Coordinates of C-alpha atoms in Angstrom, one line a residue:
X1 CA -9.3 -8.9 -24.3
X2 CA -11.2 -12.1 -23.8
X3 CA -14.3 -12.0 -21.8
X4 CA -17.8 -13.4 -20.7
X5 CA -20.6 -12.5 -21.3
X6 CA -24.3 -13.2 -19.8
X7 CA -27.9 -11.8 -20.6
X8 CA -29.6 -10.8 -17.4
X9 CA -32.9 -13.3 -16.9
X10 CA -35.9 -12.6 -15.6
X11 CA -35.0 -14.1 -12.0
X12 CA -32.5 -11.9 -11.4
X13 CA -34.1 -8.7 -12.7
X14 CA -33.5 -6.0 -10.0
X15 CA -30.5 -7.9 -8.6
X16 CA -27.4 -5.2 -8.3
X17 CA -24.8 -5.9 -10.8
X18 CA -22.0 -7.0 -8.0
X19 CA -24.5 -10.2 -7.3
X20 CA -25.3 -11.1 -10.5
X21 CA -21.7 -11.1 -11.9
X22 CA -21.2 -13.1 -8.6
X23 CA -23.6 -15.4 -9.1
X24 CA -22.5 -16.4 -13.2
X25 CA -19.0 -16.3 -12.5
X26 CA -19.4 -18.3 -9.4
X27 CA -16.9 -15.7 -7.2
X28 CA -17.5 -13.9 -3.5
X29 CA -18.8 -10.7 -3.9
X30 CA -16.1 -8.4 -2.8
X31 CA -14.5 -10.1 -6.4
X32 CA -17.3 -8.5 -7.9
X33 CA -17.1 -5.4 -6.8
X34 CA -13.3 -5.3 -7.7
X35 CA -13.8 -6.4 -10.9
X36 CA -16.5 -3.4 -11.7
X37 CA -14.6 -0.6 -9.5
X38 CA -11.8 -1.8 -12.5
X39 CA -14.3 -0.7 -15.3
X40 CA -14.1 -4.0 -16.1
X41 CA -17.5 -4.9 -16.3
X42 CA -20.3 -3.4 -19.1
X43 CA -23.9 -3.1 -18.9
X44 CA -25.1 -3.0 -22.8
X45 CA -21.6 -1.7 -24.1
X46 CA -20.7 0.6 -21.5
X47 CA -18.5 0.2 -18.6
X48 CA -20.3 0.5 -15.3
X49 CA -18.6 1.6 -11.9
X50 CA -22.2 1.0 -9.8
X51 CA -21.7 -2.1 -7.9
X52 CA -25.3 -1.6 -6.4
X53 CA -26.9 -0.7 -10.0
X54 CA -29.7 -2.7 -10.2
X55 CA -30.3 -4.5 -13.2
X56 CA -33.4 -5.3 -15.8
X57 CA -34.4 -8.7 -18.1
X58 CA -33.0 -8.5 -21.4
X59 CA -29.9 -6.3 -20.6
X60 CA -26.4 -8.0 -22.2
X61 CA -23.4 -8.0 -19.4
X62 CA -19.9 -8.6 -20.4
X63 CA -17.0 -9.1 -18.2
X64 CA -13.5 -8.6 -19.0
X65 CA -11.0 -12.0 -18.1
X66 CA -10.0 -11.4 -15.1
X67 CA -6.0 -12.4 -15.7
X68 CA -4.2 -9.0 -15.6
X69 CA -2.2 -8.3 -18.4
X70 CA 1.4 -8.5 -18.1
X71 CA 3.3 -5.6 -17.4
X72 CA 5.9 -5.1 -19.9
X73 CA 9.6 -5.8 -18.5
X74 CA 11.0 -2.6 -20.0
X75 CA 8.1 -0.7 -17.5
X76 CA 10.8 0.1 -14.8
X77 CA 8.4 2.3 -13.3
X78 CA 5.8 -0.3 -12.3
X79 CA 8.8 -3.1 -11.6
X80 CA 10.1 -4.4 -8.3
X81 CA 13.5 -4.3 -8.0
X82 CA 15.6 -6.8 -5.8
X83 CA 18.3 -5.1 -4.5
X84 CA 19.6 -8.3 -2.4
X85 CA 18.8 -12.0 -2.3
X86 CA 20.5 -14.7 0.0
X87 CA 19.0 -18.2 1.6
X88 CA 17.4 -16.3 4.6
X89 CA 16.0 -12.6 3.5
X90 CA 15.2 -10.9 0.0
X91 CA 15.0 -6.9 0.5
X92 CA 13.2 -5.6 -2.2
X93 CA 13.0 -2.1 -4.0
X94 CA 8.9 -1.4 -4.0
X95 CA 7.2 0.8 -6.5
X96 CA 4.2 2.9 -5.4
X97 CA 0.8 1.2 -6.1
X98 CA 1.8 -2.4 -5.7
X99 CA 0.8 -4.3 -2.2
X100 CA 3.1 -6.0 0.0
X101 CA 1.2 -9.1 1.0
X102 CA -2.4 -10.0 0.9
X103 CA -3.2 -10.1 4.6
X104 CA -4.7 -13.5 5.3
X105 CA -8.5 -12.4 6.1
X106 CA -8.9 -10.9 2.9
X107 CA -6.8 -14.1 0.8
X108 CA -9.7 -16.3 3.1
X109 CA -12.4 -14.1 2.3
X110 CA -11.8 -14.1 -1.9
X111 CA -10.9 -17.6 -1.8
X112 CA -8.8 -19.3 -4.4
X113 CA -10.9 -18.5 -7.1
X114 CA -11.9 -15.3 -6.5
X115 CA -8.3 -14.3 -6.0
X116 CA -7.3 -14.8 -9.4
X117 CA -9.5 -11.4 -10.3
X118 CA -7.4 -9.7 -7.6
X119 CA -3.9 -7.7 -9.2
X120 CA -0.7 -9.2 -8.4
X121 CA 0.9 -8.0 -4.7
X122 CA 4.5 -7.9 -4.5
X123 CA 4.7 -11.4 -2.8
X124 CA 3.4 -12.3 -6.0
X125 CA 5.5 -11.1 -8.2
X126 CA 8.8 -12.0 -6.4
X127 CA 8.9 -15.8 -6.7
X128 CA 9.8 -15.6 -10.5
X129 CA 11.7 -12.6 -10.2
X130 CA 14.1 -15.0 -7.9
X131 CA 14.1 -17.7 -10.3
X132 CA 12.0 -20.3 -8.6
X133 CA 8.4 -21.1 -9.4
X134 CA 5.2 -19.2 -8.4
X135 CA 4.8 -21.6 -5.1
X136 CA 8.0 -20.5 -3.2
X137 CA 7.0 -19.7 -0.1
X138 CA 8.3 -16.2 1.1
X139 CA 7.3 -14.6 4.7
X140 CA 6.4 -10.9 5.3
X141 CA 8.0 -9.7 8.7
X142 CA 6.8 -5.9 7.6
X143 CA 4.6 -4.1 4.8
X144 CA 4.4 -1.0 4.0
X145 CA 0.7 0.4 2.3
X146 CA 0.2 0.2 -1.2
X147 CA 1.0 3.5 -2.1
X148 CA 4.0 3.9 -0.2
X149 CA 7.2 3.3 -2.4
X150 CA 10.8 1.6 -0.8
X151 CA 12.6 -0.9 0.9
X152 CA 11.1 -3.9 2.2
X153 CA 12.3 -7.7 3.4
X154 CA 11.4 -10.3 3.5
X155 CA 12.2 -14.3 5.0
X156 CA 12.9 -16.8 3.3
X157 CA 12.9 -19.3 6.4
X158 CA 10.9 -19.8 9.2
X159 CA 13.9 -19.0 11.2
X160 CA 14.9 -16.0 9.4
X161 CA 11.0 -14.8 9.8
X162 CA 11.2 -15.3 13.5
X163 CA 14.8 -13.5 14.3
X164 CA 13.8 -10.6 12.3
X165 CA 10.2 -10.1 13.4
X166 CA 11.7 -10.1 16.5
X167 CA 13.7 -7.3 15.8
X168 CA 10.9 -5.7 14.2
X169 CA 9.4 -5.6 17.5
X170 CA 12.1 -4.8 20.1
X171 CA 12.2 -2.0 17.0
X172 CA 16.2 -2.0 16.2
X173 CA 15.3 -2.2 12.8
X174 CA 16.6 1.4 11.0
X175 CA 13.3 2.4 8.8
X176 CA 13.6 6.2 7.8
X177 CA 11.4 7.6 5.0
X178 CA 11.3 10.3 2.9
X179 CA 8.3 12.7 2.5
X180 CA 7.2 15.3 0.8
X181 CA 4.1 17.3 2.7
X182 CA 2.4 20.5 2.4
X183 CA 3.6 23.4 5.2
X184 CA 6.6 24.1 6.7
X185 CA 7.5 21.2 8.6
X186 CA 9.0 21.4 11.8
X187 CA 11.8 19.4 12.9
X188 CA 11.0 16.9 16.3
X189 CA 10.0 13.9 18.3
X190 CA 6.4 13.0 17.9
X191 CA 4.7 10.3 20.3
X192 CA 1.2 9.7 20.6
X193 CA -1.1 6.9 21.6
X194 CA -2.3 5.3 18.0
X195 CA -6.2 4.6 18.2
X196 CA -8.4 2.8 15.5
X197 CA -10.8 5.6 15.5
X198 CA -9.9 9.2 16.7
X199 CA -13.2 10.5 17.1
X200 CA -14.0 10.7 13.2
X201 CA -13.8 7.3 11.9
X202 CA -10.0 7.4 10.9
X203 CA -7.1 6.1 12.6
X204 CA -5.1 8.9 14.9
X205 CA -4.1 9.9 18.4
X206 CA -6.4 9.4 21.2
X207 CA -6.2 8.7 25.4
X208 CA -4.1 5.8 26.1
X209 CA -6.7 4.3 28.3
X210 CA -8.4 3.9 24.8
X211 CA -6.4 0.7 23.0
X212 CA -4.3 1.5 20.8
X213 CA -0.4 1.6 20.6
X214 CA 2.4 4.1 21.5
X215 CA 3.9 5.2 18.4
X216 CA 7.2 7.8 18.3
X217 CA 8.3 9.3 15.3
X218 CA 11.2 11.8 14.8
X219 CA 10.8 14.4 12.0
X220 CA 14.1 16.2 10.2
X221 CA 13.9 18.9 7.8
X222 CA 15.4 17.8 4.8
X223 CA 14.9 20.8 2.3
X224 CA 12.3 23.9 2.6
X225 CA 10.2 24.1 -0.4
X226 CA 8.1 27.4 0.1
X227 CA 4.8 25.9 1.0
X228 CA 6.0 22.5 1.0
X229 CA 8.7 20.5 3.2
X230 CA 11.4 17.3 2.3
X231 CA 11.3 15.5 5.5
X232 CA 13.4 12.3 6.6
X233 CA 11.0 10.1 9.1
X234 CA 12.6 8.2 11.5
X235 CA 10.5 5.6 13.1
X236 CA 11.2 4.3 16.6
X237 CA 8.1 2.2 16.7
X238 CA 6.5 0.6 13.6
X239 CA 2.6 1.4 13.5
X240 CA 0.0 1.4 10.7
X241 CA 0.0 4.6 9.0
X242 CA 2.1 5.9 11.7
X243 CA 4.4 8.4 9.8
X244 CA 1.1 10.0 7.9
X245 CA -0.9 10.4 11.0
X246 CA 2.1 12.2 12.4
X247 CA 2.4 13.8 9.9
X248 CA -1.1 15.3 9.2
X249 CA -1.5 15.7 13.0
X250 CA 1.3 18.4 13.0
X251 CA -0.5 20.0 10.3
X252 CA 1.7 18.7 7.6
X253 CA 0.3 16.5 5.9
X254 CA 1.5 14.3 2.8
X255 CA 1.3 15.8 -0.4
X256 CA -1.0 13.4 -2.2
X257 CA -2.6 12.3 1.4
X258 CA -6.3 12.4 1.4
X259 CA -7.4 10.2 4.8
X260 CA -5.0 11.7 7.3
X261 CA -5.1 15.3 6.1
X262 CA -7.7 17.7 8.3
X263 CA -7.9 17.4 11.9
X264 CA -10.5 15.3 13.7
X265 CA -13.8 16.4 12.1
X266 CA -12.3 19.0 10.5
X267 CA -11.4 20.4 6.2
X268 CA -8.8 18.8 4.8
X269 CA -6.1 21.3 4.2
X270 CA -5.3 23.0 0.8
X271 CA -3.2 21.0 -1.1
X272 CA -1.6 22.9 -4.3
X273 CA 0.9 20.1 -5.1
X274 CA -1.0 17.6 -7.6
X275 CA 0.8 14.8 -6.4
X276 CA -1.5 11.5 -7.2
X277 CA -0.7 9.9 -4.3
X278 CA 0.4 9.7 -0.9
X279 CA 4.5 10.6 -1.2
X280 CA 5.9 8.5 0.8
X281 CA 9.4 6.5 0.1
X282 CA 10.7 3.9 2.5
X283 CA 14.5 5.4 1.8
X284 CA 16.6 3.8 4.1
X285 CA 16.3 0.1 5.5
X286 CA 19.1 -1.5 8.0
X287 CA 19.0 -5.0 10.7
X288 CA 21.0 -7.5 11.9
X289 CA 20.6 -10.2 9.4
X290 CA 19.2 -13.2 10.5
X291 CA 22.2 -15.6 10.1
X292 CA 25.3 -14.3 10.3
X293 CA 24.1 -10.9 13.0
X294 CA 25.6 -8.6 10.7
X295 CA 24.8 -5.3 10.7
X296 CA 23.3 -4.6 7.0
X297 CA 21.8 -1.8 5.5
X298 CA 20.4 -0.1 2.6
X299 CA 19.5 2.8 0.9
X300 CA 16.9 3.2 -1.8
X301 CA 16.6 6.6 -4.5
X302 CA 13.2 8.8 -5.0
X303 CA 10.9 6.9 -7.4
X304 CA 10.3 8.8 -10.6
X305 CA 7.1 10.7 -9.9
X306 CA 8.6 12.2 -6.4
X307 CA 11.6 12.7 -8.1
X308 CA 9.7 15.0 -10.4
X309 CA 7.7 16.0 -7.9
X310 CA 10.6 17.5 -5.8
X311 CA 12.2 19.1 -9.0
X312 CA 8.6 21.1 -9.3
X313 CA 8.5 22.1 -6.4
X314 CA 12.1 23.9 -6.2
X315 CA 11.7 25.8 -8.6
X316 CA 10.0 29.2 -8.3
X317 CA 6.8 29.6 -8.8

């Protein structure tokens, strides 16, 4: 893999490793620290996860190109998958551990050179998948977090943006997702009052004379697992990290989850499953599209490693 390399000078002896790659590669320093929380920096031979390790004259530093290797096209697992494209709105099959969008703060705060050390979000990847050139322009009326794997649309117009981020927000959209979480679930309607920071620095329920939002989620027992539940999520509001606060609140937490998973200032609970990551599928996926007012809507399977997942967990232990 091609890569630079640098000798640390005297001058910037006992500068941490984040500022000096900064500094010789010319990029913002959350770049920096990226590029060494993705081993992809070396102090004398060895990769180095330390942003903040502080460095000495004489030492060699090498730093891996930051273009991503392409993922191969028979890697189904780690592929987007448009499942419908028309002038107006492409809705878009997700897989876990690619971003949406880059929100615009952070695209600002990298700048364009800085973002070319960042991995590809799924705004990125589209473009070519829909046969037009890295600068189409596509608009994000929804995300769903990184982790989370499932439908999502998006605009292709400025009017197809505004008629369905206005449906986003009178919330007629149909978003149900499927998840696997540790307990017995119960089946209900959960509304709270969504705060920035519960009490112990994570997002959660707290008084409504605190801002937040109202968020109302309805839970459904899919299958009983033994220690573990298949719900279907039904969201009647759309709020950051809604369906795993909900979730964890009840006591149920994600399998995989590891924010929203202990009360406020509490353990997390036990989690037996070994799931990777947080499992979450945006399954189902329905609106009015945004030029002829039909009603359309689709459904999207289990990726592979909830698939297995669920399969694990059925059978006896």
């Amino acid at each position: 893999m091609p890569h630079r390399t640098f000798v640390v000078s005297r001058a910037e002896a006992g500068r941490s490793l984040a500022d000096a790659v900064a500094n010789r590669l010319g990029l913002p320093r959350p770049a920096a620290r990226t590029l060494v929380g993705e081993r992809r920096v070396r102090v004398a031979g060895s990769p180095c996860l330390d942003p903040a390790r502080r460095l000495h004259a004489g030492q060699r530093v090498e730093v891996d190109d930051p273009a991503p290797p392409p993922r191969p096209k028979s890697d189904a697992a780690f592929a987007p998958v448009v499942r419908h494209a028309d002038a107006h709105v492409v809705v878009v099959d997700k897989p876990p551990g690619l971003t949406t969008m880059r929100h615009p703060e952070e695209a600002a705060e990298f700048g364009a050179r800085g973002r070319r050390f960042l991995p590809p979000t799924l705004a990125d990847l589209l473009p070519p998948l829909l046969g037009r050139g890295k600068g189409a322009r596509l608009f994000a009326v929804h995300r769903i977090d990184k982790d989370t794997s499932g439908l999502v649309v998006f605009a292709r117009t400025p009017e197809a943006e505004g008629r369905l981020g206005r449906q986003f927000r009178e919330h007629t959209v149909e978003r149900r997702y499927l998840a696997l979480v540790r307990g017995r679930a119960v089946a209900g309607r959960i509304e709270s009052w969504l705060v920035r920071d519960r009490g112990d620095g994570r997002r959660g329920s707290g008084q409504e004379s605190a801002p937040g939002q109202r968020a109302v989620t309805h839970v459904r027992v899919v299958e009983a697992l033994g220690d573990f539940t298949l719900v279907e999520c039904r969201l009647e509001t759309g709020r950051t990290h809604q369906v795993r606060i909900h979730l964890g609140e009840a006591g149920t937490p994600l399998c995989g989850e590891r924010v929203y998973d202990r009360p406020p200032h509490g353990r997390p609970f036990a989690d037996g499953s070994g799931a990777r990551r947080a499992m979450l599928h945006a399954a189902r996926l329905g609106f009015d599209h945004p030029a002829t007012g039909k009603r359309v809507t689709w459904d999207a399977a289990l990726p592979k490693d909830m698939g297995d997942l669920l399969e694990r967990l059925r059978r006896p232990s």
